[in-house]
Amino acid sequence: MAYILTHAEFDTVLQRLKQDYILIGPVRKKNKGKFSDADLITYGQIESLSDLETNGKSQFSAKETIFPPSQTLFYFTEDEYREPKFEPQKQIVFLRACDFNAIKRLDLLFLENGQFVDAYYKRLREKTHFFVFGCEKSYENCFCVSTGTNQCEGYDAFLNFKGEKINLFPSEPFKRYFAGYEENEDILPQFIERNHIQVDIPEGLSTKIYDHPYWDQYGKRCIGCGRCNFSCPTCTCFTMQDIFYRDNKNAGERRRVWASCQVDGFTDMAGGHSYRKQQGERMRFKVMHKIHDFAKRFNMHMCVGCGRCDDVCPEYISFSQCISGLKGVVAHDN
Amino acid sequence: MTNPYLPQPAEIISITKETTTDYTFRLKTDIQPDFGQFVEVSIPKVGEAPISVSNAQPGWIELTIRRVGHLTNELHELKPGDLLFIRGPYGKGFPKEQYRDKSLIIAAGGTGLAPVRNLINYYYQHPGEVRQLSLLMGFKTPEDILFKEDIEKWRSKFKVLLTVDKESPGWSGHVGLITNFVKDAVGENSSASRVIIVGPPLMMKFTSQEFIKYNIPEENIWLSFERKMCCGIGKCGHCRINDTYVCLEGPVFPYITAKNLLD
Ligand SMILES: Cc1cc2nc3c(=O)[nH]c(=O)nc-3n(C[C@H](O)[C@H](O)[C@H](O)COP(=O)(O)OP(=O)(O)OC[C@H]3O[C@@H](n4cnc5c(N)ncnc54)[C@H](O)[C@@H]3O)c2cc1C
Ligand code: SF4
Ligand code: SF4
Ligand code: FES
């Protein structure tokens, strides 16, 4: 069951939604891209449909809407501390199927891993609703069909842009915002069914692969900048940071900031010990997590095939090619 | 909603200087940790770090902290009466039930003695709970020896073998790496003994190999790991090895699990 609306009609719906929610989605920033004349697609607040950029992939994913790059955990004053007094606003986030599937991975980590629930994540997560829009085409480096994350369920609404019209599939609680428009019986959500890139995630991966010379090529090429992690919708690692304010040393805060397993310092311990000093080992650690270790714990692969890690790597390292190559290595060794 | 990142203030009751770089802080707290668990300790505006509980009784815990960097330097400036912030206890500790009525050998290198001290003290108070306890402890030099008073006390009930890598004038005890003394610690009838090994990564690696050489079955050995940890509760990702979170499934691991945790 769908509503088929014109852009103007959907804008009316958005104005209704704005009474209750802030709307967040990919927006285009002129000339802020990787190359000076390229645009940057980034997450930001939208006022109307024209602000929403659906043609092109955002450099960062929607994860920042519930797991911000830097988040204050406490404010400190002389002898005491307090949690930020923040009551997050209800928000609707527009995103693609891969990124929506990534939210499930974030949920598993922040809400299910271990006995504690991450209170900061939960607070934002509970206020967030997801409007997934179908991809009209597959973009560079995408391989979501291979990871099975081209499709999704459990969204608050689904949108297919169809030229002048939009097919809209709101969940029951959101139907009231569509009051006055007619529902159409036969239409179903459409997901992308083909990517240019196909990836076959190897079975039978194990620690046997750790010492393989396969990883050495990445030791030579990867510069450990961490961009692949920061742009990844499923990376969740963070580091705690305490700071004091320059103008008042008695006050400060504890925050958490995104961390990267590819960057120096991730495993550093007192006494000069650290693990995975070589970039090749770090690549192995990241890749194994995305397509093996996470699934052992949570029964689904972490990687959702968005291809952003390839999009942003300054050294043109391709994650999908790495997985495909690994398949060959495993086949050869077994 | 409960916020697991919220630390609780804990007053420093007393500070014992073990060595020039290791101080033991006794903190007033209701936390009742298991043997081998750790807490996250912080000074607001400075930082937070995981520290093993080195001793505990109802009403207080002790933390033995080595001065190595940003936070630990500041910690060493504190005085009794000052406040620290703690959260926890976290992690899986030693499976004490598996040592009941067995011969137990605890091999600890350097600061590795801190995470097992609480357990040793427990057996000191309940000596009947294990058949026999042997302690094998190694430090770099005599000046690095931690818990000197405890060690003297432990000698009255347990077999104690204390060694230093490098002697200094006045030292009349054993000299040499811990691994050299594994054979003595094991003695006869080794296959029934249980072994705990705690220390720096290389020490644990070579000491385990040595115990296995003297017929201790792999299933009878436990290790305690250290990794960088920012959260202690399975969220920050720093401590992960393969699909294992050291802060959740460790820091204490059976050897048969630990040997597959490859970094
Ligand atoms: C489960 C667990 C239990 C632990 N238990 C204890 C314990 O009981 N007692 C204890 O003292 N510690 C313990 N530690 C280690 C403790 O957490 C670290 O020593 C502490 O985090 C250091 O914090 P810091 O801010 O003082 O150091 P930082 O400022 O973070 O300095 C540490 C970093 O700086 C470098 N560094 C700093 N000083 C030195 C140095 N002298 N030599 C070489 N590199 C250096 C290291 O590379 C490291 O990355 C434990 C760790 C874990 C994971
Ligand atoms: S690993 Fe790469 S392709 Fe997979 S989800 Fe992360 S950024 Fe996307
Ligand atoms: S983006 Fe590329 S160069 Fe940077 S850390 Fe990731 S793989 Fe390495
Ligand atoms: S310490 Fe953060 S995940 Fe283990």
XYZ file of C-alpha atoms and ligand atoms in Angstrom:
670
model
C 0.000 0.000 0.000
C 1.437 3.310 -1.016
C 0.697 6.989 -1.300
C 1.641 8.404 -4.655
C 2.376 12.089 -4.180
C 3.803 14.892 -6.235
C 6.837 16.680 -4.848
C 4.632 19.571 -3.826
C 2.246 17.259 -2.015
C 5.084 15.551 -0.198
C 6.385 18.963 0.796
C 3.056 19.544 2.478
C 3.526 16.300 4.372
C 7.041 17.399 5.353
C 5.666 20.665 6.711
C 3.244 18.625 8.852
C 6.077 16.422 10.050
C 8.117 19.495 10.929
C 5.534 20.381 13.563
C 6.694 17.344 15.527
C 10.165 16.467 14.256
C 13.335 18.006 12.967
C 14.150 16.609 9.557
C 17.702 15.483 8.839
C 19.026 14.163 5.566
C 21.812 14.309 3.034
C 22.331 17.853 1.769
C 24.691 19.157 -0.898
C 27.370 21.668 0.054
C 28.822 23.418 -2.981
C 32.569 23.142 -3.565
C 33.301 21.472 -0.249
C 34.200 18.107 -1.769
C 37.400 16.117 -1.963
C 38.456 18.166 -4.968
C 37.970 21.902 -4.800
C 35.376 22.040 -7.558
C 33.405 19.053 -6.251
C 30.428 19.237 -3.946
C 30.240 17.523 -0.600
C 27.137 15.616 0.371
C 26.802 15.652 4.089
C 24.117 15.220 6.752
C 22.254 18.334 7.742
C 18.862 19.747 8.609
C 16.359 20.015 5.792
C 13.422 22.400 5.544
C 11.795 21.092 2.416
C 12.192 18.419 -0.190
C 14.451 20.584 -2.343
C 17.102 20.480 0.427
C 17.239 16.689 0.341
C 20.027 15.425 -1.925
C 19.068 12.027 -3.271
C 21.348 12.018 -6.282
C 24.771 10.956 -4.987
C 26.126 9.263 -1.913
C 26.912 11.208 1.231
C 30.556 11.110 2.286
C 29.614 10.436 5.897
C 26.733 8.216 6.823
C 23.639 8.842 8.887
C 25.320 7.355 11.975
C 26.369 10.827 13.142
C 22.709 11.608 13.852
C 22.696 9.125 16.747
C 26.416 8.673 17.395
C 27.988 12.118 16.955
C 31.703 12.423 16.123
C 32.227 14.170 19.455
C 29.809 13.887 22.331
C 29.987 15.381 25.809
C 29.392 12.812 28.536
C 29.783 15.113 31.541
C 30.555 18.662 32.460
C 32.934 19.140 35.361
C 32.996 22.006 37.751
C 35.276 22.429 40.762
C 34.262 19.341 42.727
C 31.354 17.863 40.903
C 30.143 16.786 37.560
C 26.807 16.729 35.806
C 25.387 15.102 32.743
C 24.546 17.447 29.894
C 20.997 18.679 30.352
C 19.883 17.756 26.952
C 16.551 16.483 25.938
C 17.064 15.513 22.313
C 14.389 16.602 19.887
C 12.456 14.031 17.972
C 14.074 13.670 14.570
C 13.375 12.018 11.257
C 16.466 10.927 9.389
C 16.408 10.287 5.640
C 18.834 7.607 4.542
C 19.442 4.759 2.129
C 18.847 1.056 2.758
C 22.535 0.279 3.423
C 22.712 3.002 6.057
C 19.445 1.919 7.621
C 20.763 -1.632 7.875
C 23.879 -0.150 9.457
C 21.722 1.292 12.261
C 20.864 -2.296 13.251
C 24.599 -2.960 13.640
C 24.987 0.123 15.814
C 22.014 -1.004 17.913
C 23.595 -4.407 18.487
C 26.813 -2.870 19.702
C 25.498 0.011 21.804
C 22.363 -1.623 23.163
C 23.134 -5.353 23.249
C 26.879 -5.892 23.617
C 27.702 -6.706 27.234
C 25.302 -6.163 30.102
C 25.111 -2.382 29.868
C 23.095 -0.207 27.536
C 24.892 2.864 26.229
C 22.727 5.600 27.709
C 23.923 8.372 25.383
C 23.227 6.333 22.279
C 19.861 5.159 23.537
C 18.738 8.682 24.350
C 19.235 9.826 20.750
C 18.168 6.540 19.210
C 14.800 6.607 20.955
C 14.036 10.003 19.480
C 15.009 9.039 15.965
C 12.822 7.755 13.157
C 14.077 6.569 9.808
C 12.697 7.387 6.386
C 14.505 5.171 3.902
C 14.673 6.221 0.272
C 15.276 3.713 -2.501
C 18.283 4.154 -4.744
C 17.418 4.975 -8.345
C 20.816 3.718 -9.383
C 23.821 2.074 -7.839
C 26.736 4.418 -7.149
C 30.464 3.994 -7.488
C 31.872 1.272 -5.212
C 28.463 0.100 -3.939
C 28.047 -3.641 -3.334
C 24.991 -3.738 -1.063
C 23.335 -6.510 -3.076
C 26.240 -8.811 -2.217
C 25.859 -8.080 1.482
C 22.075 -8.424 1.336
C 21.639 -4.899 2.671
C 20.018 -3.447 -0.451
C 16.666 -4.364 1.128
C 15.308 -3.472 4.514
C 12.390 -3.801 6.876
C 11.300 -2.028 9.998
C 11.610 1.532 8.674
C 9.249 4.310 9.679
C 8.626 5.111 6.043
C 10.005 4.115 2.673
C 10.218 6.361 -0.389
C 10.727 5.626 -4.074
C 11.405 8.686 -6.198
C 9.689 8.188 -9.540
C 10.330 11.258 -11.693
C 7.559 13.718 -10.945
C 6.035 11.440 -8.326
C 7.102 9.794 -5.119
C 5.796 6.426 -3.931
C 5.546 6.575 -0.159
C 5.140 3.678 2.267
C 4.671 5.071 5.756
C 4.419 2.762 8.757
C 1.113 2.830 10.613
C 2.055 5.568 13.155
C 3.120 7.935 10.365
C 0.035 7.515 8.207
C -1.730 10.332 9.992
C 0.652 12.819 8.370
C -0.692 11.647 5.000
C -4.315 12.387 5.859
C -6.257 13.594 2.857
C -4.211 11.640 0.334
C -5.376 8.431 -1.200
C -3.746 5.076 -0.630
C -2.999 2.904 -3.627
C -3.312 -0.870 -3.259
C -0.850 -2.576 -5.547
C 2.427 -0.751 -5.307
C 5.371 -2.203 -3.379
C 8.681 -0.689 -2.278
C 11.417 -1.084 -4.855
C 14.988 -1.764 -3.855
C 18.093 -1.671 -6.000
C 18.743 -5.165 -7.343
C 22.111 -4.829 -9.064
C 25.452 -3.165 -8.372
C 28.370 -2.868 -10.763
C 30.484 -4.562 -8.135
C 29.771 -8.038 -6.850
C 31.534 -9.395 -3.825
C 31.527 -12.921 -2.561
C 32.308 -12.963 1.137
C 34.529 -15.976 1.744
C 33.388 -18.758 4.055
C 35.912 -20.524 6.212
C 37.876 -17.471 7.325
C 39.846 -18.026 10.514
C 42.898 -16.850 12.383
C 44.910 -19.009 9.962
C 44.732 -16.098 7.551
C 46.449 -13.710 9.989
C 50.021 -14.409 9.014
C 49.332 -14.577 5.294
C 51.508 -12.315 3.113
C 48.234 -11.145 1.539
C 48.096 -8.307 4.070
C 51.563 -6.997 3.270
C 50.346 -5.018 0.238
C 48.243 -2.896 2.609
C 51.232 -2.368 4.873
C 52.878 -0.628 1.954
C 49.874 1.359 0.745
C 47.730 2.325 3.726
C 48.830 5.551 5.418
C 46.664 5.012 8.512
C 44.568 8.131 8.071
C 41.396 6.468 9.405
C 39.067 7.984 6.813
C 37.709 4.525 5.984
C 36.539 4.133 9.571
C 35.111 7.610 9.985
C 33.024 7.362 6.834
C 31.875 3.813 7.595
C 28.244 3.632 8.776
C 29.010 0.617 10.985
C 32.227 1.653 12.751
C 31.465 2.383 16.404
C 34.828 2.740 18.155
C 35.474 5.773 20.303
C 38.039 7.182 22.686
C 37.352 9.040 25.920
C 38.852 12.485 26.324
C 38.929 14.693 29.375
C 39.605 18.359 28.809
C 39.632 21.542 30.866
C 38.633 24.865 29.454
C 41.410 27.268 28.634
C 39.679 30.236 30.228
C 38.648 28.361 33.393
C 40.869 25.487 34.420
C 38.449 24.421 37.149
C 35.857 23.506 34.595
C 35.946 21.017 31.789
C 34.270 18.030 30.295
C 34.597 14.353 29.478
C 33.736 13.511 25.904
C 33.934 10.648 23.583
C 35.199 11.038 20.045
C 35.221 8.659 17.084
C 38.307 6.456 16.993
C 39.909 4.452 14.197
C 41.613 1.071 14.378
C 43.771 2.146 11.426
C 45.295 5.139 13.207
C 48.359 5.016 15.494
C 47.553 4.849 19.195
C 44.422 2.737 19.016
C 45.937 -0.050 21.117
C 48.700 1.869 22.934
C 49.162 0.924 26.546
C 51.366 2.211 29.286
C 54.881 0.856 29.150
C 55.071 1.245 25.395
C 53.132 -1.921 24.540
C 50.856 -1.833 21.568
C 49.318 -4.300 19.175
C 49.080 -4.322 15.385
C 51.889 -1.863 14.725
C 51.867 -2.608 10.966
C 49.174 -1.133 8.716
C 48.763 -4.555 7.123
C 47.741 -5.994 10.494
C 45.316 -3.122 11.018
C 43.704 -3.732 7.641
C 43.354 -7.398 8.573
C 41.772 -6.433 11.905
C 39.263 -4.139 10.204
C 38.396 -6.506 7.369
C 38.003 -9.521 9.659
C 35.675 -7.539 11.900
C 33.507 -6.428 8.990
C 33.090 -9.837 7.382
C 33.785 -12.406 10.091
C 34.237 -11.436 13.748
C 31.108 -9.308 14.106
C 28.982 -12.042 12.547
C 30.378 -14.607 14.982
C 29.008 -12.494 17.785
C 25.836 -11.095 16.278
C 24.904 -13.425 13.398
C 25.060 -10.779 10.703
C 27.964 -9.282 8.842
C 28.931 -5.818 9.919
C 29.707 -4.452 6.449
C 26.622 -3.184 4.613
C 28.343 -2.710 1.272
C 28.028 1.072 1.023
C 31.475 1.402 -0.531
C 32.259 4.630 1.334
C 35.601 3.297 2.540
C 36.620 3.013 -1.101
C 35.141 6.420 -1.934
C 37.271 8.217 0.651
C 40.577 6.337 0.686
C 43.393 8.648 -0.467
C 45.435 5.617 -1.437
C 42.692 4.066 -3.586
C 42.548 0.978 -1.390
C 39.430 -0.990 -2.237
C 37.641 -2.921 0.465
C 35.560 -4.895 -2.034
C 38.677 -5.910 -3.959
C 40.295 -6.891 -0.692
C 37.413 -9.236 0.114
C 37.410 -10.727 -3.355
C 41.161 -11.302 -3.160
C 40.726 -12.897 0.234
C 38.273 -15.340 -1.267
C 41.010 -16.500 -3.599
C 43.482 -16.843 -0.743
C 41.063 -18.918 1.347
C 40.145 -21.126 -1.626
C 43.816 -21.699 -2.372
C 44.763 -22.488 1.237
C 41.947 -24.903 2.031
C 17.745 5.345 32.582
C 20.900 4.228 34.338
C 24.035 5.635 32.768
C 26.929 3.169 32.972
C 29.482 5.920 32.337
C 28.576 7.737 35.557
C 31.433 7.395 38.031
C 30.951 7.535 41.791
C 33.116 9.673 44.035
C 35.308 7.636 46.387
C 37.370 9.130 49.188
C 40.999 8.097 49.535
C 41.375 6.570 53.001
C 45.101 5.937 52.846
C 48.017 5.720 50.430
C 50.848 3.195 50.717
C 54.028 3.750 48.748
C 55.033 0.312 47.476
C 57.925 1.528 45.324
C 58.925 4.908 43.930
C 56.480 4.422 41.045
C 53.719 2.237 42.527
C 51.297 3.506 45.153
C 48.405 1.628 46.688
C 45.281 3.708 47.266
C 42.627 2.516 49.676
C 39.244 3.945 48.672
C 36.034 4.142 50.616
C 33.368 2.451 48.507
C 30.571 -0.086 48.580
C 31.798 -1.796 45.427
C 32.259 -5.521 46.032
C 34.396 -6.872 43.199
C 35.078 -10.467 42.267
C 38.677 -11.619 42.337
C 40.486 -10.361 39.233
C 37.959 -7.679 38.259
C 38.896 -4.089 37.500
C 37.370 -0.650 37.900
C 37.563 2.470 35.742
C 39.243 5.213 37.772
C 39.174 8.860 36.892
C 40.136 12.341 37.875
C 37.744 14.806 36.277
C 39.349 16.920 33.529
C 42.379 14.607 33.473
C 41.224 11.191 32.320
C 40.067 7.706 33.088
C 41.884 4.332 33.145
C 41.195 0.682 33.984
C 42.879 -0.468 37.202
C 42.692 -3.893 38.840
C 41.362 -4.237 42.334
C 44.370 -5.350 44.374
C 42.534 -5.879 47.647
C 38.990 -5.483 48.940
C 36.921 -5.749 52.082
C 33.377 -4.580 52.727
C 33.578 -0.768 52.727
C 36.815 -0.332 50.807
C 38.909 -1.444 47.875
C 42.588 -0.995 47.113
C 44.108 -0.052 43.778
C 47.816 -0.297 43.147
C 48.715 2.228 40.516
C 51.938 2.636 38.603
C 52.883 6.090 37.520
C 53.309 5.905 33.746
C 51.560 8.834 32.142
C 49.034 11.590 32.146
C 46.393 10.289 34.558
C 48.588 8.124 36.767
C 51.001 11.039 37.345
C 48.104 13.135 38.630
C 46.824 10.257 40.749
C 50.149 10.098 42.530
C 49.762 13.741 43.571
C 46.574 13.015 45.543
C 46.385 12.872 49.331
C 44.234 10.953 51.803
C 40.868 12.703 52.017
C 40.901 13.617 48.321
C 38.230 12.246 46.026
C 38.683 9.890 43.123
C 35.951 8.781 40.767
C 35.313 5.126 40.053
C 32.879 2.959 38.130
C 32.651 -0.797 37.949
C 33.586 -3.456 38.877
C 33.978 -4.843 35.370
C 35.105 -7.991 33.621
C 35.295 -11.668 34.398
C 37.643 -12.593 37.193
C 39.169 -15.853 38.377
C 36.872 -18.908 38.543
C 37.611 -19.571 42.211
C 35.364 -22.641 42.313
C 37.648 -24.406 39.881
C 40.555 -24.122 42.303
C 38.719 -25.592 45.297
C 40.673 -28.444 46.921
C 43.331 -28.275 44.196
C 46.985 -27.408 44.298
C 47.192 -23.875 42.936
C 50.279 -22.110 41.617
C 50.128 -18.357 41.055
C 52.925 -16.933 38.911
C 53.022 -13.137 38.834
C 55.452 -10.824 37.113
C 55.847 -7.214 38.273
C 52.609 -5.276 38.486
C 50.876 -8.519 37.525
C 50.839 -9.250 41.234
C 48.198 -6.530 41.757
C 45.299 -8.356 40.072
C 45.959 -11.587 42.036
C 46.770 -10.064 45.422
C 43.143 -9.995 46.468
C 42.796 -13.699 45.674
C 45.986 -14.581 47.544
C 44.747 -12.618 50.564
C 41.490 -14.514 50.386
C 43.303 -17.847 50.502
C 45.408 -16.498 53.352
C 42.176 -16.059 55.290
C 40.659 -19.330 54.016
C 43.679 -21.622 53.636
C 41.507 -24.755 53.685
C 39.863 -23.844 50.415
C 42.804 -24.975 48.286
C 44.922 -28.053 48.901
C 48.090 -26.059 48.610
C 49.113 -22.661 47.266
C 52.485 -21.850 45.734
C 53.444 -18.340 44.781
C 56.037 -17.618 42.152
C 56.772 -13.917 41.916
C 59.284 -12.063 39.815
C 60.322 -8.408 39.768
C 62.940 -6.505 37.799
C 65.009 -5.493 40.834
C 64.551 -5.720 44.620
C 63.436 -2.061 44.546
C 60.483 -3.033 42.340
C 59.017 -5.572 44.753
C 55.391 -4.789 45.557
C 53.433 -5.694 48.694
C 56.529 -6.570 50.748
C 54.571 -6.885 53.990
C 51.987 -9.121 52.383
C 54.664 -11.343 50.905
C 56.263 -11.854 54.336
C 52.838 -12.677 55.736
C 52.079 -15.101 52.892
C 55.332 -17.002 53.583
C 53.824 -18.274 56.841
C 51.126 -20.246 55.023
C 52.221 -20.735 51.411
C 55.229 -21.824 49.471
C 56.723 -18.541 48.256
C 59.384 -18.212 45.583
C 60.476 -14.635 44.997
C 63.011 -13.752 42.322
C 64.477 -10.618 40.737
C 65.872 -10.253 37.226
C 68.752 -8.138 38.482
C 70.011 -8.133 42.055
C 71.250 -5.134 43.941
C 73.496 -4.927 47.035
C 71.931 -6.577 50.054
C 69.741 -8.965 48.073
C 70.181 -12.566 49.148
C 67.189 -14.118 47.420
C 66.747 -15.723 44.034
C 68.009 -14.090 40.868
C 66.747 -14.902 37.386
C 63.645 -14.782 35.252
C 60.438 -16.374 36.531
C 60.652 -18.971 33.774
C 63.800 -20.406 35.388
C 61.828 -21.293 38.499
C 58.750 -22.839 36.973
C 60.198 -26.320 37.410
C 60.664 -25.743 41.168
C 57.187 -24.319 41.531
C 55.576 -27.241 39.761
C 57.211 -30.023 41.777
C 55.714 -33.518 41.587
C 52.239 -34.498 40.507
C 51.925 -31.538 38.199
C 49.031 -32.609 36.031
C 46.524 -32.042 38.846
C 47.690 -28.514 39.653
C 45.917 -25.344 38.601
C 48.015 -22.401 37.460
C 47.351 -18.651 37.255
C 49.835 -16.519 35.313
C 49.679 -12.725 35.317
C 52.231 -10.289 33.981
C 53.476 -8.540 30.849
C 52.532 -10.233 27.555
C 55.902 -11.839 26.902
C 56.236 -13.053 30.471
C 52.809 -14.751 30.229
C 53.693 -16.311 26.900
C 56.993 -17.843 27.984
C 55.821 -18.773 31.461
C 52.809 -20.640 30.043
C 55.079 -22.540 27.676
C 57.279 -23.496 30.586
C 54.382 -24.769 32.712
C 53.113 -26.801 29.768
C 56.614 -28.234 29.365
C 56.410 -29.461 32.953
C 53.162 -31.308 32.279
C 50.582 -28.783 33.403
C 47.635 -29.425 31.062
C 46.586 -26.389 29.047
C 43.062 -26.615 30.511
C 44.486 -25.993 33.990
C 46.030 -22.612 33.189
C 44.462 -19.120 33.452
C 45.880 -15.781 32.340
C 44.850 -12.162 32.897
C 45.123 -9.829 29.898
C 45.776 -6.131 29.614
C 44.586 -4.109 26.680
C 43.876 -0.473 26.072
C 40.382 0.131 27.404
C 38.340 3.300 27.240
C 34.912 2.133 28.363
C 35.245 -1.189 30.208
C 31.741 -2.167 29.092
C 31.996 -3.491 25.544
C 31.354 -0.295 23.590
C 34.557 1.583 22.719
C 36.181 -1.259 20.768
C 39.768 -0.688 21.886
C 40.130 -3.971 23.765
C 38.671 -6.244 21.111
C 40.618 -9.265 19.829
C 38.838 -11.242 17.084
C 35.230 -11.531 18.307
C 36.242 -11.252 21.958
C 35.998 -8.164 24.124
C 38.680 -8.351 26.800
C 36.670 -6.033 29.065
C 33.619 -8.327 28.904
C 34.884 -11.884 28.456
C 38.202 -11.145 30.226
C 40.475 -9.854 31.540
C 40.888 -13.378 32.969
C 40.871 -16.104 30.311
C 41.457 -19.829 30.388
C 44.678 -20.540 28.516
C 42.833 -22.627 25.933
C 40.796 -19.520 25.026
C 43.701 -17.116 25.348
C 45.931 -19.026 22.973
C 43.447 -18.364 20.166
C 43.235 -14.659 20.893
C 45.677 -13.496 18.280
C 46.454 -9.856 17.765
C 42.272 -4.716 32.958
C 43.405 -3.762 33.280
C 43.898 -3.697 34.548
C 44.928 -2.822 34.863
N 45.374 -2.792 36.131
C 46.335 -1.915 36.477
C 46.786 -1.827 37.807
O 46.329 -2.546 38.699
N 47.739 -0.930 38.097
C 48.277 -0.110 37.146
O 49.151 0.697 37.492
N 47.882 -0.169 35.871
C 46.920 -1.047 35.510
N 46.501 -1.099 34.213
C 47.148 -0.215 33.237
C 46.612 1.192 33.335
O 45.300 1.209 32.842
C 47.484 2.163 32.540
O 48.734 2.238 33.123
C 46.862 3.539 32.531
O 45.805 3.554 31.601
C 47.833 4.609 32.138
O 47.101 5.816 32.073
P 47.799 7.231 32.037
O 46.801 8.252 31.632
O 48.548 7.493 33.263
O 48.829 7.041 30.926
P 48.796 7.723 29.507
O 49.077 9.178 29.626
O 47.630 7.267 28.780
O 50.097 7.053 29.026
C 50.079 5.832 28.555
C 50.481 5.993 27.137
O 51.653 6.761 27.020
C 52.732 5.961 26.750
N 53.571 5.972 27.953
C 53.328 6.700 29.030
N 54.246 6.482 29.932
C 55.098 5.630 29.424
C 56.272 5.040 29.897
N 56.754 5.270 31.113
N 56.912 4.186 29.081
C 56.436 3.952 27.856
N 55.322 4.480 27.376
C 54.670 5.311 28.150
C 52.199 4.618 26.437
O 52.550 4.269 25.117
C 50.744 4.715 26.514
O 50.132 4.789 25.280
C 45.493 -1.979 33.868
C 44.999 -2.051 32.582
C 43.973 -2.928 32.270
C 43.455 -3.000 30.883
S 33.350 -1.446 5.470
Fe 33.231 0.011 3.739
S 31.630 -0.820 2.442
Fe 31.418 -1.858 4.401
S 29.914 -0.629 5.542
Fe 31.949 0.173 6.099
S 32.344 1.870 4.662
Fe 30.625 0.650 3.821
S 41.261 5.373 4.213
Fe 42.746 4.103 3.110
S 44.783 4.938 3.698
Fe 43.277 5.753 5.176
S 43.362 4.258 6.860
Fe 41.666 3.577 5.502
S 42.644 2.096 4.112
Fe 44.313 3.242 5.093
S 37.141 -1.412 26.953
Fe 35.733 -0.532 25.569
S 35.078 -2.277 24.469
Fe 36.350 -3.151 25.960
